[in-house]
XYZ file of C-alpha atoms in Angstrom:
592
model
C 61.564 125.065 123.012
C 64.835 123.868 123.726
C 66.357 120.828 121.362
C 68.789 118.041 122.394
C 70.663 116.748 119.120
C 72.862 113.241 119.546
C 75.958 113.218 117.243
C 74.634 110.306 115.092
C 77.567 109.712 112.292
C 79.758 106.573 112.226
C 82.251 108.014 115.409
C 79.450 108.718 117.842
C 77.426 105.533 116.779
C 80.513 103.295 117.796
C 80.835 104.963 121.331
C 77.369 104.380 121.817
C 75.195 107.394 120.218
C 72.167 104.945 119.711
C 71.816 103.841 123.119
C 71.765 107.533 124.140
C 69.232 108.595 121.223
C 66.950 105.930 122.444
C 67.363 107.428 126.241
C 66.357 110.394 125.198
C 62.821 109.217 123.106
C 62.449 107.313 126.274
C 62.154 110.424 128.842
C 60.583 112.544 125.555
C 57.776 109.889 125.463
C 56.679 109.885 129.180
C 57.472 114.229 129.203
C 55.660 115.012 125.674
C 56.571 118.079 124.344
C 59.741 119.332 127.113
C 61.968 119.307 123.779
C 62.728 118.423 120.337
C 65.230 115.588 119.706
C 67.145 115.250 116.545
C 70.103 113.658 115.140
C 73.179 115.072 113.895
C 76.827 114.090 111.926
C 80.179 114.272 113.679
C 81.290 118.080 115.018
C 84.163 116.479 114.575
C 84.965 115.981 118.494
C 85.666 111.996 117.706
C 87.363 111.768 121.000
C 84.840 113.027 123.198
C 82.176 111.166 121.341
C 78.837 110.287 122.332
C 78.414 113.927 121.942
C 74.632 115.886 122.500
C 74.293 118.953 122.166
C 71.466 121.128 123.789
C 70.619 124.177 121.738
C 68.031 127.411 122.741
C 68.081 129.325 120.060
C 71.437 129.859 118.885
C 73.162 129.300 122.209
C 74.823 125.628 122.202
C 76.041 123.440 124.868
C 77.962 120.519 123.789
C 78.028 118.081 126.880
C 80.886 115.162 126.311
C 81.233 111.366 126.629
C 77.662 111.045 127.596
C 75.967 108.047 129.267
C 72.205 107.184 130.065
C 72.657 108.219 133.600
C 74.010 111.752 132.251
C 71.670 111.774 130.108
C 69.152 111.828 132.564
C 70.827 114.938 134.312
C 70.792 116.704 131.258
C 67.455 116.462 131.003
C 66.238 117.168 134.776
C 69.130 119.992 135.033
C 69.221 121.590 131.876
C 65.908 121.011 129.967
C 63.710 121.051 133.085
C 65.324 123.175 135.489
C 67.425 125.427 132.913
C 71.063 124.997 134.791
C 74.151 123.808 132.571
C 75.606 120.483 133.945
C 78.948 122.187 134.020
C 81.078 118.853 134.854
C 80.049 117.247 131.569
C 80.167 120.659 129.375
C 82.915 120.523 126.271
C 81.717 123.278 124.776
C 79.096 126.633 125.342
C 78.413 128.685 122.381
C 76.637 131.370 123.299
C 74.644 133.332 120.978
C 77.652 135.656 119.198
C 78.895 132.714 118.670
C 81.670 132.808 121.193
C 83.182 129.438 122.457
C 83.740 128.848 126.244
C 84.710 125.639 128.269
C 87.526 122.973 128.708
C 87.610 122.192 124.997
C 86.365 125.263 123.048
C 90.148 125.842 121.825
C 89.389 122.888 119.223
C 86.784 124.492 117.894
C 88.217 128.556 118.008
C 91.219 128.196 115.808
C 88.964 126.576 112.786
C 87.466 128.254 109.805
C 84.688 125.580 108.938
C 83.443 126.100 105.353
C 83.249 122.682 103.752
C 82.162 121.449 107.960
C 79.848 124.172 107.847
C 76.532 121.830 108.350
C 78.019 118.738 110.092
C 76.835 118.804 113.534
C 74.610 121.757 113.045
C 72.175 120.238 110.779
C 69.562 116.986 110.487
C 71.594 115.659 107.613
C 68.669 113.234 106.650
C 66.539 116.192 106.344
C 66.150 118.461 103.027
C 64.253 121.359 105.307
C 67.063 121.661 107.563
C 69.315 121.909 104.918
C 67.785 124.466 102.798
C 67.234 126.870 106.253
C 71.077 127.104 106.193
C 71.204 128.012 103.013
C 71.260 124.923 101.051
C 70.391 124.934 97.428
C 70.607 128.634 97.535
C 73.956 128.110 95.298
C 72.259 126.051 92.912
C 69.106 128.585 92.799
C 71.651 131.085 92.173
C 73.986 129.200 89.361
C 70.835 127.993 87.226
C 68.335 130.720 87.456
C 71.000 133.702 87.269
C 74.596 132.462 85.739
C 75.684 130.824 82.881
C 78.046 127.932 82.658
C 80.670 130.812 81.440
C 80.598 133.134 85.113
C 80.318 129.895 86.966
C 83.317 128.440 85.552
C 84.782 131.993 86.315
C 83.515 132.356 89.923
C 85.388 129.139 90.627
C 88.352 130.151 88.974
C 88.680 133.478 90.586
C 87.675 131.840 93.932
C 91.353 129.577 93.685
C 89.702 126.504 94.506
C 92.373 123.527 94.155
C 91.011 120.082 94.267
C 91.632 118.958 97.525
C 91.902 115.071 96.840
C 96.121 115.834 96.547
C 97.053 116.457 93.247
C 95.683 120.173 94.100
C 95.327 121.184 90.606
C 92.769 124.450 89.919
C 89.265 123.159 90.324
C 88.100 126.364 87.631
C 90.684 125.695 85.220
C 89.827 121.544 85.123
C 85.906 122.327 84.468
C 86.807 124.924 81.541
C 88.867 121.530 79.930
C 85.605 119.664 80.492
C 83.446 122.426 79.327
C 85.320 122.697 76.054
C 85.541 118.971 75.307
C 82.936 118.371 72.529
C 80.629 115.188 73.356
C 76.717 114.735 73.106
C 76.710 113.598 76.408
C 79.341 114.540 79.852
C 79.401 113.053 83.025
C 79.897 114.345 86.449
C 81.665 112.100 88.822
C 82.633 112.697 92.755
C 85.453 110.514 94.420
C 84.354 109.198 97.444
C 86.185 106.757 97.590
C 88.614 107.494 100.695
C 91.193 104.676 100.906
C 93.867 106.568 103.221
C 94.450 104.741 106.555
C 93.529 107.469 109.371
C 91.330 109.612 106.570
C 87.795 110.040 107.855
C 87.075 113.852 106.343
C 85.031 112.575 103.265
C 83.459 109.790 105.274
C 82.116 112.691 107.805
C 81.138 115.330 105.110
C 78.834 112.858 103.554
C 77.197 111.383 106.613
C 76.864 115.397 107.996
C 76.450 116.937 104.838
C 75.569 114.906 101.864
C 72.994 117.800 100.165
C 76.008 120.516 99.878
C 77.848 118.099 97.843
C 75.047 116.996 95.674
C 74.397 120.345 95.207
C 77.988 121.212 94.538
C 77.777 118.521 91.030
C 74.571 120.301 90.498
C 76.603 123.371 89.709
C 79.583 121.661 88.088
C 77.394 119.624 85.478
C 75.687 122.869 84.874
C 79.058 124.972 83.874
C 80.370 121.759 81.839
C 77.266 120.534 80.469
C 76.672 116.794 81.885
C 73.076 115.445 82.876
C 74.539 113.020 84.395
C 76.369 111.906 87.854
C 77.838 109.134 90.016
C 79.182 109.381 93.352
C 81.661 106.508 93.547
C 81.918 105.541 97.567
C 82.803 102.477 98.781
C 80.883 99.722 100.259
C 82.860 100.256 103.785
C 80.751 103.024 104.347
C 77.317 102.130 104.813
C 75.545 105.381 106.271
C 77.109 107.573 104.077
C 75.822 105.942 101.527
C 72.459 105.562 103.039
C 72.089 108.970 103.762
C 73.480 109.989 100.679
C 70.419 108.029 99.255
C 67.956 109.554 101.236
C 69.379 113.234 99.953
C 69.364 112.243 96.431
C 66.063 111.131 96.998
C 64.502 113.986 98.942
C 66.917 116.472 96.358
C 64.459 114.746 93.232
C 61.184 115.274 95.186
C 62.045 119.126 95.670
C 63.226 119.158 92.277
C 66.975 120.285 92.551
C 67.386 116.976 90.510
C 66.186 115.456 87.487
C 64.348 116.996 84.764
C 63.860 121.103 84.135
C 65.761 121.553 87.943
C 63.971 124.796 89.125
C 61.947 125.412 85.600
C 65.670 125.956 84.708
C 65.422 123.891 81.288
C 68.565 122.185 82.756
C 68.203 118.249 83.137
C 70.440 116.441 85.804
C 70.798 113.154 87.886
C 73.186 111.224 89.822
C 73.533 107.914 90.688
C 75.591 105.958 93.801
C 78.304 103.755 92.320
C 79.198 101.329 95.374
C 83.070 100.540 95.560
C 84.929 97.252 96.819
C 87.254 99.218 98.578
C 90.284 99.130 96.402
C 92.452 101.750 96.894
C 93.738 101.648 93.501
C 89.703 103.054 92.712
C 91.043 106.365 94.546
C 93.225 106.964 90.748
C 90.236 108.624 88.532
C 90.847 106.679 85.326
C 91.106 103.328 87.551
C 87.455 104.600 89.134
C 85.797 105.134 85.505
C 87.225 101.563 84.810
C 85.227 100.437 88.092
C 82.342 102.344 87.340
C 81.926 101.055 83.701
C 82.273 97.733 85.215
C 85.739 96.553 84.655
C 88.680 95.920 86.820
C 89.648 98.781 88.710
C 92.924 99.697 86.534
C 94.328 103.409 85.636
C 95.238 103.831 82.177
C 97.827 106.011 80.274
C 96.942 109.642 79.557
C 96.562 111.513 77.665
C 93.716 111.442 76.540
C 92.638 112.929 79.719
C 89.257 112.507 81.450
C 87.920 116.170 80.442
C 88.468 114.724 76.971
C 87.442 110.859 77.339
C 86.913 109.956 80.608
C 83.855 107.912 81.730
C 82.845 105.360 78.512
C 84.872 107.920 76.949
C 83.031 110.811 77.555
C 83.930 114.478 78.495
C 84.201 113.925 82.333
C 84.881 116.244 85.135
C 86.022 114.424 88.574
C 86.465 115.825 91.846
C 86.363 114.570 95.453
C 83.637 115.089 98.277
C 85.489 118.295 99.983
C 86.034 119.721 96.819
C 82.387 119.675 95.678
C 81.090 120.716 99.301
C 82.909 123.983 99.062
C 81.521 124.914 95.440
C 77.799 126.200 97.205
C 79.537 128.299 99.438
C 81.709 129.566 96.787
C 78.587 130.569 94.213
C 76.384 131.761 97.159
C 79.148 133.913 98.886
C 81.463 134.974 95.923
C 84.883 133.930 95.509
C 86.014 137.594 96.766
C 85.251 136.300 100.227
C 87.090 132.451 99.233
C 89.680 134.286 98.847
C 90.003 136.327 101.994
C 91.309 132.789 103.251
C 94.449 130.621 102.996
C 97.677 131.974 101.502
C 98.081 133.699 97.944
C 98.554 130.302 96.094
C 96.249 128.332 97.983
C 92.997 129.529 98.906
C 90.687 128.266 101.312
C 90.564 126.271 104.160
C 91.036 122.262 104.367
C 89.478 119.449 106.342
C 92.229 117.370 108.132
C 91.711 113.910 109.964
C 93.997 113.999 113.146
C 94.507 110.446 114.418
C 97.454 108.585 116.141
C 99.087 110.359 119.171
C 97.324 112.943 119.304
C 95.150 113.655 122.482
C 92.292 115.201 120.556
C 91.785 113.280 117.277
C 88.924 114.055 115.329
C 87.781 116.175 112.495
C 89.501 119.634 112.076
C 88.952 122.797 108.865
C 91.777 125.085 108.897
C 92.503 127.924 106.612
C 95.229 126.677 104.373
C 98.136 127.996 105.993
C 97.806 126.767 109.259
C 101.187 125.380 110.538
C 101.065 122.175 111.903
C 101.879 122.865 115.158
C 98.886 124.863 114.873
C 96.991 121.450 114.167
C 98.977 119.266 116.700
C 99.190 120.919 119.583
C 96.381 124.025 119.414
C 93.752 122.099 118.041
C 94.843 118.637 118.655
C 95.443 119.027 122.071
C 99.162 117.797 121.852
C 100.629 114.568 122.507
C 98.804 111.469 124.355
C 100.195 110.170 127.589
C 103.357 112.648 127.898
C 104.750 111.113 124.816
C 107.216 113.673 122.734
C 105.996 114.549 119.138
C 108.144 112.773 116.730
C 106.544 113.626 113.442
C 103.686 113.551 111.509
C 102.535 111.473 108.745
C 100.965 113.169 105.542
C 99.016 112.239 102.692
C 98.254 108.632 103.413
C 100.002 105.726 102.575
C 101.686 107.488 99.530
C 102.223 110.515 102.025
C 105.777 111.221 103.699
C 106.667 111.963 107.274
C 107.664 115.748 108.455
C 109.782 115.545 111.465
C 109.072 117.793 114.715
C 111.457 120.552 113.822
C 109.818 121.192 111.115
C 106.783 122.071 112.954
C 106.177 125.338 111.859
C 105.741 124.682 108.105
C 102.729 125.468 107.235
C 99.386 122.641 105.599
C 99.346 124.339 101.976
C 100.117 122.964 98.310
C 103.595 124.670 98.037
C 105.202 123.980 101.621
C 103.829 120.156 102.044
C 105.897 118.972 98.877
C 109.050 121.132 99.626
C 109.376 118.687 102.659
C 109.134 115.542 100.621
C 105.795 114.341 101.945
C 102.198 115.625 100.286
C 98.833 117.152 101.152
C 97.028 114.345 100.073
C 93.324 114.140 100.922
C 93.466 115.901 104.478
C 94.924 112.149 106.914
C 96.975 113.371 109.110
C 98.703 110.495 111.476
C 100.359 111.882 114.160
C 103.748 110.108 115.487
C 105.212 110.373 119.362
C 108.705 109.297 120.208
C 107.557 105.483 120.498
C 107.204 105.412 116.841
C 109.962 103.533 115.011
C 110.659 105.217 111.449
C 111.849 102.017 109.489
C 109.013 100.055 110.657
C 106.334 102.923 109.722
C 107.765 102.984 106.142
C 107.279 99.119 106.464
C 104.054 99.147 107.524
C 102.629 101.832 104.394
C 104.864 99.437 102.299
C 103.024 97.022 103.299
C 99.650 98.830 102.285
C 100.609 100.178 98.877
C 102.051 96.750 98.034
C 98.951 94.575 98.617
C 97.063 97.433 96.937
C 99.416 97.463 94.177
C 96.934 96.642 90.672
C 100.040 95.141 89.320
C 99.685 96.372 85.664
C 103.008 98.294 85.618
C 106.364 96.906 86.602
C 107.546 99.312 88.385
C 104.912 99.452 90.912
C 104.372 95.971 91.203
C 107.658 94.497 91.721
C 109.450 97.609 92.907
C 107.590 98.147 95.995
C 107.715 93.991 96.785
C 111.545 94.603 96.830
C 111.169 97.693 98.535
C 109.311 95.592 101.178
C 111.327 92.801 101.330
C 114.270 95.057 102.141
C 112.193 96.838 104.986
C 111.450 93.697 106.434
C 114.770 92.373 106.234
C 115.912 95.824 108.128
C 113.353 95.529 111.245
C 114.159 91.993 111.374
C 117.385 92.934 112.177
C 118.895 91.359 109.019
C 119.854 94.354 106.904
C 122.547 94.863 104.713
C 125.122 97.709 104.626
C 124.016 98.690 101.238
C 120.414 98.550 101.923
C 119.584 102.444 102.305
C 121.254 103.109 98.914
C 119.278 99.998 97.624
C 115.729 101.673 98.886
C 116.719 105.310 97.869
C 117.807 103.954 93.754
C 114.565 102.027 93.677
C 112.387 104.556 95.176
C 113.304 107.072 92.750
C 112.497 104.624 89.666
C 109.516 103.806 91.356
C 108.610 107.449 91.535
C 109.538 108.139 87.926
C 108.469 105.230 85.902
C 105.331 104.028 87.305
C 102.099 104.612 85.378
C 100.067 106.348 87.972
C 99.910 108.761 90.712
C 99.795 105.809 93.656
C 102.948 104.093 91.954
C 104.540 107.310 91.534
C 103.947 108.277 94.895
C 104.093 104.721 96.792
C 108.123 105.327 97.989
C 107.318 108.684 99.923
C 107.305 106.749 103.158
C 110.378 105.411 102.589
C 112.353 108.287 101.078
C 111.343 110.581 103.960
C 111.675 108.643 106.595
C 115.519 108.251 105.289
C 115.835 111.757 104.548
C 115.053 112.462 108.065
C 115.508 109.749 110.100
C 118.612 107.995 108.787
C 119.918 107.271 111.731
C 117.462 104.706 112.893
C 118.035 103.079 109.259
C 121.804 103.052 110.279
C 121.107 102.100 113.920
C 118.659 98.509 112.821
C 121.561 97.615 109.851
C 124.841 98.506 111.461
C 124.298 98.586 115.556
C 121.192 95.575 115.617
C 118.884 97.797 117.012
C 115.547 99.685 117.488
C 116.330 102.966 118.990
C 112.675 103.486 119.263
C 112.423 100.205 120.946
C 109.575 98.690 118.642
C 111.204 96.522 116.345
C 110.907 92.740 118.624
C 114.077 91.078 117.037
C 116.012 93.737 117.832
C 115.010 94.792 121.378
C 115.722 92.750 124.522
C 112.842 92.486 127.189
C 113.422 93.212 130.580
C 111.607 93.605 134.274
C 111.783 96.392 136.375
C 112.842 95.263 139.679
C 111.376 98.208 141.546
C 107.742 96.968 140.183
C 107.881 93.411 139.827
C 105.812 91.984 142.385
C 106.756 88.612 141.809
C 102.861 87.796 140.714
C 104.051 84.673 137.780
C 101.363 86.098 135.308
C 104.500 86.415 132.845
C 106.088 83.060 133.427
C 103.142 81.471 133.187
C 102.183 82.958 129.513
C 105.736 82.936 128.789
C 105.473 80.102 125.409
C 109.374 79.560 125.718
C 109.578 79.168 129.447
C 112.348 82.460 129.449
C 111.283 83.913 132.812
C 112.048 82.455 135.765
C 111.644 83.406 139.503
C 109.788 82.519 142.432
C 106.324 83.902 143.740
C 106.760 87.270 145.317
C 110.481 87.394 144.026
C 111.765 89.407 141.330
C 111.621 87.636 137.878
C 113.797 87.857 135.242
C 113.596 87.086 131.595
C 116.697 84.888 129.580
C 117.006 87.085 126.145
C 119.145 83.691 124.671
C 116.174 81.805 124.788
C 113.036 84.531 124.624
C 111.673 84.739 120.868
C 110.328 88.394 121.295
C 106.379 87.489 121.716
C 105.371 90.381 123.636
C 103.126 88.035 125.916
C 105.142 89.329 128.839
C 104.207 92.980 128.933
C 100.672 91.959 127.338
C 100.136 89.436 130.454
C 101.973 91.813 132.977
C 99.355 94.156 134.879
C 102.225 96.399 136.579
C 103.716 97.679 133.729
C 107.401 96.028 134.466
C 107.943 94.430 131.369
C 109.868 96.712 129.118
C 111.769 96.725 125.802
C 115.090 98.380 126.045
């Protein structure tokens, strides 16, 4: 019997996944038994989204942007009459597994290890997971491994944590291991701050079982019995399907006590965040955890020593974990047949800004990002040129277009100034003005700032003060040099990893773009044309129709002209609203 699956995580919900579920029961309840509906996390296709897939088998078709009325074709044409409703097909996988249609190139270039259940699977269902495999790892790490080849399978496999710092996921659980301590703890990061960063968000509402079962296997090879998943409050079904998994993981005893007449006792427990991204900094998470402001601390002693109430502690992120059953059930001789020599594997990225296809993308590490912009992501939106693209969140750095080719691993990010961090990748078109992106991250890191060290705290208000003064057209000549002094003492003297890493967007944006910083201090003006005080607005003759719309919003009374005349706009006395192009439905208000 054919099966129609909606793509029910947060993306496909807020383009309207429900109302198409709920079509579907509808025509299943008056046509009993003509297929099997089901729900399913994001594929990752966030742009195409509400997506449904109709699978036979193993043959897929993945039909795009679909309404009620389509809906309703899919089920006469395809279910009932057997005939693909071509117009409306993204994807056809037939069953080698061998991708046709408009959009199958999104799909071809990925390796998807960590995705390898999201969109393919029920995630609120246990049985689903275990038929691909699921808890086969754990099965396999209890009943026929000690904690000793475990640590080693990981170790030889070249996992690197993939929440930024990229440090050896092996090496970090033998530190844990060896700490002495009556009792460990387990912990799993989930809580994904990054503006644009979606990937953890998606593995846990596709996937949440592989990454419980991924701190089964960890607290088994350090020794913990117990867990917490720290996620933040901002993500409600992730966390309630995370529940349900823990829940349904208990009954089938993968959790709590004597897991799989093992002898081995574990449990883990949701810890919901506030959404500070400070909580993203481990020792500032165990602080949150235990109750207490979110604050880092100074290490040493590091958390494999005291960590959690001072405990032996091993934390990793949500990708990391997910790609820990894979690694046990499949060997690390086949990890390692992916990604370059120093960084194995593949890695979830989150492509968002100009790009035409944004979504949810697993590479093998090594992947240039062209690769990622253009192959997979489709290119740039609305014939805009790629400009650059950000990296690593809001403590990332910018790589310019000509530097297109380097490729997403843990030794050529860095060499370019910006970092891997968790997987956010924001992609930047020629309308993007440099100085008043590092203004806007600024902006972020400052108000996130937990203000216990100086450097962090006040250096990054003066940091912003000086980028505001810059895109308000009010900089100094000495500015740059300013920002580049402070941003290195910034980077060197603050107490944690988010301090230390806050002045990226501004260092790399003047390492590459330094002539915009030149152009808004010396020449008064926005060369990308999206600073307001230092642009003038203008109307395009050729389509002005004379209409009023943007005299008549105008707060300052700048515009004049006469109905069905050309109208122009008095840049003495305009005080750079926007109102005009916002109000104008011709597109003749422009910025030059």
């Amino acid at each position: 019997m054919k099966k129609i699956i909606v793509g029910m995580a947060t993306c496909g919900l807020s383009a309207g996944a429900k109302e198409i579920y709920d079509k579907f029961a509808e025509i299943l309840s008056g046509n009993k038994k003509s297929f099997n509906l089901s729900r399913t996390g994001c594929i990752g296709m966030c742009y195409l989204e509400p997506l449904v897939e109709v699978r036979e088998s193993e043959s897929r078709v993945l039909y795009s942007r679909v309404t009620p009325e389509i809906a309703e074709r899919i089920f006469r044409e395809h279910i009932l009459e057997g005939r693909i409703v071509e117009e409306n097909a993204a994807c056809i996988i037939n069953i080698d597994g061998e991708i046709s249609g408009p959009e199958a190139e999104f799909l071809k270039l990925q390796k998807r290890i960590v995705l390898r259940n999201c969109g393919y699977i029920d995630p609120e269902s246990i049985d689903e997971y275990e038929s691909a495999d699921g808890y086969k790892g754990v099965r396999k790490a209890l009943l026929e491994m000690n904690p000793e080849d475990i640590i080693g399978e990981i170790k030889d496999s070249g996992l690197r944590g993939r929440g930024g710092a990229g440090f050896p996921t092996g090496l970090k659980w033998s530190f844990a291991a060896g700490s002495e301590g009556d009792v460990k703890y387990v912990v799993c990061n989930a809580d994904e701050g990054d503006p644009g960063a979606f990937m953890d968000r998606s593995v846990l509402e596709g996937d949440p079982h592989s990454v419980i079962e991924g701190m089964i296997i960890c607290a088994r090879a350090i020794g913990a019995s117990s867990g917490f998943i720290y996620c933040r409050a901002e993500y409600p079904l992730a966390i309630r399907r995370l529940k349900i998994a823990i829940e349904a993981a208990g009954e089938k005893g993968y959790l709590g006590k004597d897991i799989l007449g093992s002898g081995f006792d574990f449990d883990i427990e949701i810890k919901q965040g506030a959404g500070a991204f400070v909580c993203g900094e481990e020792t500032a998470l165990f602080a949150s955890i235990e109750g207490k402001r979110g604050m880092p601390r100074i290490r040493p002693p590091f958390p494999a020593q005291k960590g959690l109430w001072r405990k032996p502690t091993n934390n990793n992120n949500v990708e990391t974990y997910a790609n820990v059953p894979w690694i046990i059930l499949n060997g690390s001789s086949e990890y390692v047949g992916y990604g370059t020599e120093k960084s194995r594997g593949t890695k979830v990225f989150a492509l968002a800004g100009r790009v035409k296809r944004g979504g949810l993308a697993e590479v093998e590490m090594g992947t240039t990002i062209e690769d990622l912009v253009f192959n997979i992501g489709g290119g740039i939106k609305d014939g805009g040129k790629f400009k650059a693209v950000q990296m690593g969140g809001p403590s990332g750095g910018c790589i310019p277009s000509d530097l297109s080719d380097t490729p997403v691993d843990f030794e050529s990010i860095p060499a370019t100034g910006a970092i891997m961090g968790s997987g956010g990748m924001v992609i930047l078109d020629d309308s993007t003005c440099m100085v008043e992106m590092a203004r806007f991250f600024l902006n972020f890191t400052q108000d996130e700032s937990c203000g216990k060290c100086t450097f962090c705290r006040i250096g990054t208000l003066r940091l912003l003060e000086t980028l505001k003064r810059i895109t308000n057209g009010e900089g100094e000549t000495d500015d740059v040099e300013k920002l580049q002094l402070w941003g290195e003492r910034i980077k060197q003297s603050s107490l944690c990893g988010l301090g230390q890493t806050a002045p990226n967007p501004v260092l790399t944006t003047i390492r590459y773009y330094r002539d915009e910083y030149d152009a808004h201090i010396n020449d008064k003006k926005c060369p990308a044309g999206s600073c307001n005080p230092l642009v003038d607005f203008k109307i395009d003759p050729e389509k002005c129709t004379g209409c009023t719309l943007c005299a008549k919003n105008c707060p300052v009374d700048a515009i004049s002209g006469n109905p069905k005349e050309n109208h122009v706009i008095d840049n003495s006395i305009c005080v750079k609203c926007g109102k005009c192009i916002t109000s104008c439905q011709f597109g003749a208000v422009y910025k030059s």
